[in-house]
Amino acid sequence: MSDATPSPTPEEPEEEAPGFDSMTRDIADVPAVEVITTVAVHLMSSAAVNLGLAEDGEKHKDLDEARKLIQALAGLITASATEISSFHAAPLRDGLKSLQLAFREASAVPDEPGEGPGEKYTGPVYG
């Protein structure tokens, strides 16, 4: 027995598989602001689902996971704000604040102001 893949016969032409380069963008060509904002949007989306804000929300609600995601999002936005400009950072900050407020509302025992997820980076969040 051989491990070699049989060559295509004349009646079975080899199919041209699309090249990896043609299916994906070279990561070096993606601007940093796009990578940062994409990661932030993924963190926001995941946090929203874990806060129960998605369809069938209660089924996916996990405040411990939401806390971790919001904390990571706050760190990313705070650290990158000067690099990505206010044009990109402002809507991310607004989304972060909305998630922080939603977390406070979803908590049975809300954190003290300044102690909620991400608030060590953003400062206290009030409604």
mmCIF file of C-alpha atoms in Angstrom:
data_model
loop_
_atom_site.group_PDB
_atom_site.id
_atom_site.type_symbol
_atom_site.label_atom_id
_atom_site.label_comp_id
_atom_site.label_asym_id
_atom_site.label_seq_id
_atom_site.Cartn_x
_atom_site.Cartn_y
_atom_site.Cartn_z
ATOM 1 C CA MET A 1 0.000 0.000 0.000
ATOM 2 C CA SER A 2 1.148 3.468 -0.807
ATOM 3 C CA ASP A 3 0.382 6.749 0.909
ATOM 4 C CA ALA A 4 0.713 8.637 -2.365
ATOM 5 C CA THR A 5 -2.337 10.362 -3.741
ATOM 6 C CA PRO A 6 -3.278 8.973 -7.133
ATOM 7 C CA SER A 7 -2.724 11.326 -10.050
ATOM 8 C CA PRO A 8 -5.786 12.504 -11.900
ATOM 9 C CA THR A 9 -6.616 10.514 -14.957
ATOM 10 C CA PRO A 10 -7.255 12.286 -18.261
ATOM 11 C CA GLU A 11 -11.017 11.925 -17.747
ATOM 12 C CA GLU A 12 -10.698 13.427 -14.228
ATOM 13 C CA PRO A 13 -8.953 16.789 -14.624
ATOM 14 C CA GLU A 14 -7.384 18.208 -11.475
ATOM 15 C CA GLU A 15 -9.506 21.030 -10.090
ATOM 16 C CA GLU A 16 -7.836 24.375 -9.597
ATOM 17 C CA ALA A 17 -8.170 25.221 -5.922
ATOM 18 C CA PRO A 18 -8.303 28.937 -5.228
ATOM 19 C CA GLY A 19 -4.996 30.118 -3.821
ATOM 20 C CA PHE A 20 -4.742 31.051 -0.182
ATOM 21 C CA ASP A 21 -3.567 34.512 -1.196
ATOM 22 C CA SER A 22 -6.653 35.088 -3.306
ATOM 23 C CA MET A 23 -9.002 34.016 -0.484
ATOM 24 C CA THR A 24 -7.536 36.143 2.301
ATOM 25 C CA ARG A 25 -6.021 39.568 2.669
ATOM 26 C CA ASP A 26 -2.411 39.701 3.661
ATOM 27 C CA ILE A 27 -2.418 40.730 7.323
ATOM 28 C CA ALA A 28 0.407 43.143 6.626
ATOM 29 C CA ASP A 29 -1.947 45.108 4.349
ATOM 30 C CA VAL A 30 -4.619 45.564 7.020
ATOM 31 C CA PRO A 31 -4.306 48.930 8.766
ATOM 32 C CA ALA A 32 -3.824 48.756 12.537
ATOM 33 C CA VAL A 33 -6.939 50.850 13.158
ATOM 34 C CA GLU A 34 -9.013 48.245 11.302
ATOM 35 C CA VAL A 35 -7.559 45.373 13.337
ATOM 36 C CA ILE A 36 -8.124 47.231 16.624
ATOM 37 C CA THR A 37 -11.702 48.241 15.816
ATOM 38 C CA THR A 38 -12.552 44.759 14.552
ATOM 39 C CA VAL A 39 -11.288 43.175 17.773
ATOM 40 C CA ALA A 40 -13.202 45.761 19.807
ATOM 41 C CA VAL A 41 -16.441 45.029 17.928
ATOM 42 C CA HIS A 42 -15.990 41.291 18.527
ATOM 43 C CA LEU A 43 -15.454 41.911 22.242
ATOM 44 C CA MET A 44 -18.542 44.155 22.336
ATOM 45 C CA SER A 45 -20.686 41.595 20.558
ATOM 46 C CA SER A 46 -19.581 38.773 22.814
ATOM 47 C CA ALA A 47 -20.114 40.884 25.940
ATOM 48 C CA ALA A 48 -23.608 41.840 24.776
ATOM 49 C CA VAL A 49 -24.517 38.189 24.257
ATOM 50 C CA ASN A 50 -23.163 37.301 27.702
ATOM 51 C CA LEU A 51 -25.192 40.145 29.213
ATOM 52 C CA GLY A 52 -28.315 38.552 27.783
ATOM 53 C CA LEU A 53 -28.897 41.335 25.245
ATOM 54 C CA ALA A 54 -29.141 39.017 22.249
ATOM 55 C CA GLU A 55 -32.123 37.062 21.002
ATOM 56 C CA ASP A 56 -32.827 34.261 23.506
ATOM 57 C CA GLY A 57 -30.743 36.363 25.875
ATOM 58 C CA GLU A 58 -31.414 34.625 29.148
ATOM 59 C CA LYS A 59 -30.203 31.345 27.663
ATOM 60 C CA HIS A 60 -26.749 32.837 27.021
ATOM 61 C CA LYS A 61 -26.471 35.134 30.029
ATOM 62 C CA ASP A 62 -23.174 34.766 31.909
ATOM 63 C CA LEU A 63 -22.158 37.839 33.874
ATOM 64 C CA ASP A 64 -18.748 36.430 34.819
ATOM 65 C CA GLU A 65 -17.850 36.075 31.140
ATOM 66 C CA ALA A 66 -19.348 39.492 30.360
ATOM 67 C CA ARG A 67 -17.212 41.082 33.098
ATOM 68 C CA LYS A 68 -14.020 39.649 31.587
ATOM 69 C CA LEU A 69 -14.932 40.780 28.075
ATOM 70 C CA ILE A 70 -15.868 44.303 29.180
ATOM 71 C CA GLN A 71 -12.627 44.559 31.172
ATOM 72 C CA ALA A 72 -10.599 43.522 28.117
ATOM 73 C CA LEU A 73 -12.554 45.914 25.890
ATOM 74 C CA ALA A 74 -11.952 48.824 28.268
ATOM 75 C CA GLY A 75 -8.233 48.091 28.332
ATOM 76 C CA LEU A 76 -8.044 47.871 24.543
ATOM 77 C CA ILE A 77 -9.980 51.084 23.948
ATOM 78 C CA THR A 78 -8.106 53.030 26.617
ATOM 79 C CA ALA A 79 -4.691 51.855 25.441
ATOM 80 C CA SER A 80 -5.370 52.408 21.749
ATOM 81 C CA ALA A 81 -7.459 55.601 21.830
ATOM 82 C CA THR A 82 -4.554 57.908 21.030
ATOM 83 C CA GLU A 83 -3.449 55.641 18.189
ATOM 84 C CA ILE A 84 -6.794 55.220 16.445
ATOM 85 C CA SER A 85 -8.027 58.849 16.756
ATOM 86 C CA SER A 86 -11.182 60.195 18.315
ATOM 87 C CA PHE A 87 -13.095 59.474 15.107
ATOM 88 C CA HIS A 88 -12.733 55.731 15.754
ATOM 89 C CA ALA A 89 -12.409 55.763 19.550
ATOM 90 C CA ALA A 90 -15.545 57.795 20.352
ATOM 91 C CA PRO A 91 -18.100 55.235 19.112
ATOM 92 C CA LEU A 92 -16.136 52.450 20.806
ATOM 93 C CA ARG A 93 -16.208 54.388 24.087
ATOM 94 C CA ASP A 94 -19.976 54.893 23.707
ATOM 95 C CA GLY A 95 -20.476 51.168 23.141
ATOM 96 C CA LEU A 96 -18.278 50.354 26.123
ATOM 97 C CA LYS A 97 -20.250 52.707 28.376
ATOM 98 C CA SER A 98 -23.525 51.112 27.231
ATOM 99 C CA LEU A 99 -22.173 47.668 28.085
ATOM 100 C CA GLN A 100 -20.937 48.850 31.467
ATOM 101 C CA LEU A 101 -24.381 50.298 32.263
ATOM 102 C CA ALA A 102 -26.095 47.130 31.033
ATOM 103 C CA PHE A 103 -23.803 45.089 33.278
ATOM 104 C CA ARG A 104 -24.721 47.243 36.269
ATOM 105 C CA GLU A 105 -28.443 46.790 35.512
ATOM 106 C CA ALA A 106 -28.091 43.025 35.004
ATOM 107 C CA SER A 107 -26.217 42.488 38.272
ATOM 108 C CA ALA A 108 -28.220 41.337 41.282
ATOM 109 C CA VAL A 109 -25.774 43.272 43.476
ATOM 110 C CA PRO A 110 -24.290 46.113 41.416
ATOM 111 C CA ASP A 111 -20.642 47.020 41.890
ATOM 112 C CA GLU A 112 -19.796 50.282 43.613
ATOM 113 C CA PRO A 113 -19.118 53.144 41.177
ATOM 114 C CA GLY A 114 -15.563 52.766 39.944
ATOM 115 C CA GLU A 115 -15.496 49.033 40.745
ATOM 116 C CA GLY A 116 -17.463 47.720 37.758
ATOM 117 C CA PRO A 117 -15.881 45.989 34.775
ATOM 118 C CA GLY A 118 -13.448 48.258 32.974
ATOM 119 C CA GLU A 119 -14.002 51.163 35.334
ATOM 120 C CA LYS A 120 -10.409 51.087 36.548
ATOM 121 C CA TYR A 121 -9.578 52.214 32.976
ATOM 122 C CA THR A 122 -12.561 54.451 32.224
ATOM 123 C CA GLY A 123 -13.435 55.838 35.637
ATOM 124 C CA PRO A 124 -16.842 55.432 37.267
ATOM 125 C CA VAL A 125 -19.787 55.013 34.910
ATOM 126 C CA TYR A 126 -23.110 56.546 35.860
ATOM 127 C CA GLY A 127 -26.458 56.206 34.065
#
